[in-house]
Every structure is written in structure tokens, then in C-alpha cells.
Short mmCIF file of C-alpha atoms in Angstrom, two decimals:
data_model
loop_
_atom_site.label_atom_id
_atom_site.label_comp_id
_atom_site.label_asym_id
_atom_site.label_seq_id
_atom_site.Cartn_x
_atom_site.Cartn_y
_atom_site.Cartn_z
CA MET A 29 -65.36 -84.92 -133.86
CA THR A 30 -62.60 -87.61 -133.76
CA LEU A 31 -60.86 -88.01 -130.47
CA GLU A 32 -57.47 -89.97 -130.44
CA ILE A 33 -55.69 -90.88 -127.16
CA ARG A 34 -52.09 -92.15 -127.73
CA PRO A 35 -48.54 -92.07 -126.16
CA ILE A 36 -46.75 -88.67 -126.57
CA ARG A 37 -44.11 -88.34 -129.34
CA PRO A 38 -40.85 -86.52 -128.61
CA ALA A 39 -41.59 -83.70 -130.79
CA GLU A 40 -44.71 -82.99 -128.84
CA HIS A 41 -42.99 -82.54 -125.42
CA GLY A 42 -42.92 -78.67 -125.80
CA ALA A 43 -46.48 -78.41 -126.86
CA VAL A 44 -47.70 -80.45 -123.99
CA ALA A 45 -45.61 -78.51 -121.45
CA GLU A 46 -47.29 -75.27 -122.93
CA LEU A 47 -50.54 -76.85 -122.58
CA LEU A 48 -50.03 -78.02 -118.93
CA ALA A 49 -48.98 -74.43 -117.95
CA ARG A 50 -52.12 -72.97 -119.70
CA ALA A 51 -54.34 -75.50 -117.89
CA TYR A 52 -52.81 -75.17 -114.40
CA ARG A 53 -51.94 -71.52 -114.18
CA PRO A 54 -55.34 -70.01 -113.91
CA PHE A 55 -56.17 -72.11 -110.88
CA GLY A 56 -53.17 -70.64 -108.91
CA HIS A 57 -51.26 -73.96 -108.54
CA PHE A 58 -48.05 -72.13 -109.52
CA ASP A 59 -48.68 -69.14 -107.28
CA ALA A 60 -49.01 -71.43 -104.21
CA ASN A 61 -45.69 -73.40 -105.01
CA PRO A 62 -43.51 -71.79 -107.72
CA GLU A 63 -41.21 -74.85 -107.77
CA TYR A 64 -44.25 -76.90 -108.94
CA GLU A 65 -44.36 -75.24 -112.33
CA ALA A 66 -40.84 -76.77 -113.26
CA GLU A 67 -42.18 -80.23 -112.20
CA VAL A 68 -45.41 -79.88 -114.28
CA VAL A 69 -43.81 -78.75 -117.40
CA ASP A 70 -41.04 -81.34 -117.26
CA VAL A 71 -42.85 -83.48 -119.73
CA ALA A 72 -39.62 -84.90 -121.37
CA GLY A 73 -38.35 -85.78 -117.98
CA ARG A 74 -41.49 -87.61 -117.13
CA ALA A 75 -41.73 -89.27 -120.47
CA ALA A 76 -38.34 -90.93 -119.74
CA HIS A 77 -39.85 -93.12 -116.86
CA ASP A 78 -43.78 -92.89 -117.12
CA VAL A 79 -46.34 -93.21 -119.79
CA VAL A 80 -47.56 -89.71 -121.00
CA LEU A 81 -50.70 -89.72 -123.08
CA VAL A 82 -51.93 -86.97 -125.28
CA ALA A 83 -55.52 -86.46 -126.46
CA LEU A 84 -56.02 -85.06 -130.00
CA ARG A 85 -59.38 -83.78 -131.23
CA ASP A 86 -59.51 -83.85 -135.04
CA GLY A 87 -55.70 -84.00 -134.85
CA GLU A 88 -55.17 -80.88 -132.53
CA LEU A 89 -53.57 -81.45 -129.06
CA VAL A 90 -56.18 -80.87 -126.62
CA GLY A 91 -55.29 -82.81 -123.42
CA SER A 92 -52.69 -84.83 -121.56
CA ALA A 93 -52.15 -87.19 -118.66
CA THR A 94 -49.32 -88.97 -117.13
CA VAL A 95 -49.77 -92.78 -116.14
CA ALA A 96 -47.36 -93.31 -112.98
CA ARG A 97 -46.74 -96.70 -111.72
CA ALA A 98 -45.85 -97.31 -108.05
CA GLY A 99 -42.22 -96.42 -107.33
CA SER A 100 -42.16 -93.84 -110.18
CA PRO A 101 -40.62 -90.52 -109.48
CA SER A 102 -44.09 -89.06 -110.55
CA ALA A 103 -46.12 -91.39 -108.24
CA GLU A 104 -47.37 -90.03 -105.10
CA LEU A 105 -50.03 -92.49 -103.81
CA ALA A 106 -49.82 -95.78 -105.86
CA ALA A 107 -48.89 -98.82 -103.94
CA GLU A 108 -47.35 -101.90 -105.50
CA GLY A 109 -49.27 -103.13 -108.53
CA GLU A 110 -51.15 -99.82 -108.90
CA ILE A 111 -50.96 -96.81 -111.09
CA GLU A 112 -52.13 -93.37 -110.75
CA LEU A 113 -52.94 -90.48 -113.25
CA ARG A 114 -50.96 -87.38 -112.74
CA TYR A 115 -50.48 -84.00 -114.62
CA VAL A 116 -53.99 -84.36 -116.15
CA ALA A 117 -54.79 -81.23 -118.19
CA VAL A 118 -57.33 -80.14 -120.89
CA ASP A 119 -56.54 -77.14 -122.96
CA PRO A 120 -58.79 -74.36 -121.58
CA ALA A 121 -60.12 -73.52 -125.09
CA ALA A 122 -61.42 -77.28 -125.26
CA ALA A 123 -62.83 -77.30 -121.65
CA GLY A 124 -66.36 -78.51 -121.54
CA ALA A 125 -66.14 -80.26 -124.89
CA GLY A 126 -66.06 -83.92 -123.54
CA ILE A 127 -62.26 -84.26 -123.59
#
């Protein structure tokens, strides 16, 4: 198994949005706050101001995470000079595989 982690490419925004929805939906995150789904799947919007990373296993998209710096619209807790990981997801089909 080859695992590659790299910045997202614009052509992958839609696929990552779908992956995030598949990963978050079963846990009820969108049921509790329906507006949150729009925020989670706005990959292109986040990529404009944050680093969005993708994980590929043998070339297949299996995960994603957003690196948000303090002051970014995506950051909730980071103080000056800090970053936080947000919108972290692994494709449910790849869960438990060490991604």
C-alpha cells in the first residue's frame, strides 16, 4: 500500500466534498445542525484561504483534512502562531486501514 498526502488540486474539490459528506453523515453531525453540511462540503471555499490536504491510497482518494491558521475563517481555537486541523475525514470504506 502506498499512501500519499499532498495539497488538494482544484479538480478534486467535488470528490473531497462527497467524501466529507459520506464520512460525517453517519455520525449525525448534519442532523444536529443542517447548516453545518454546507460548511463542511465547501471545499473550494476553504481551499481559497486554507491548506486542504488529501490522502490517497494507491492513487485513490481516501481522506482529507484542512490546516487552518489562526485568524482563518475555518479556525475556531488556534491562537496567534498556531494551526488547527479541521474537517478531518477518512472514507468510511477505508476506515480501520491505517489512513
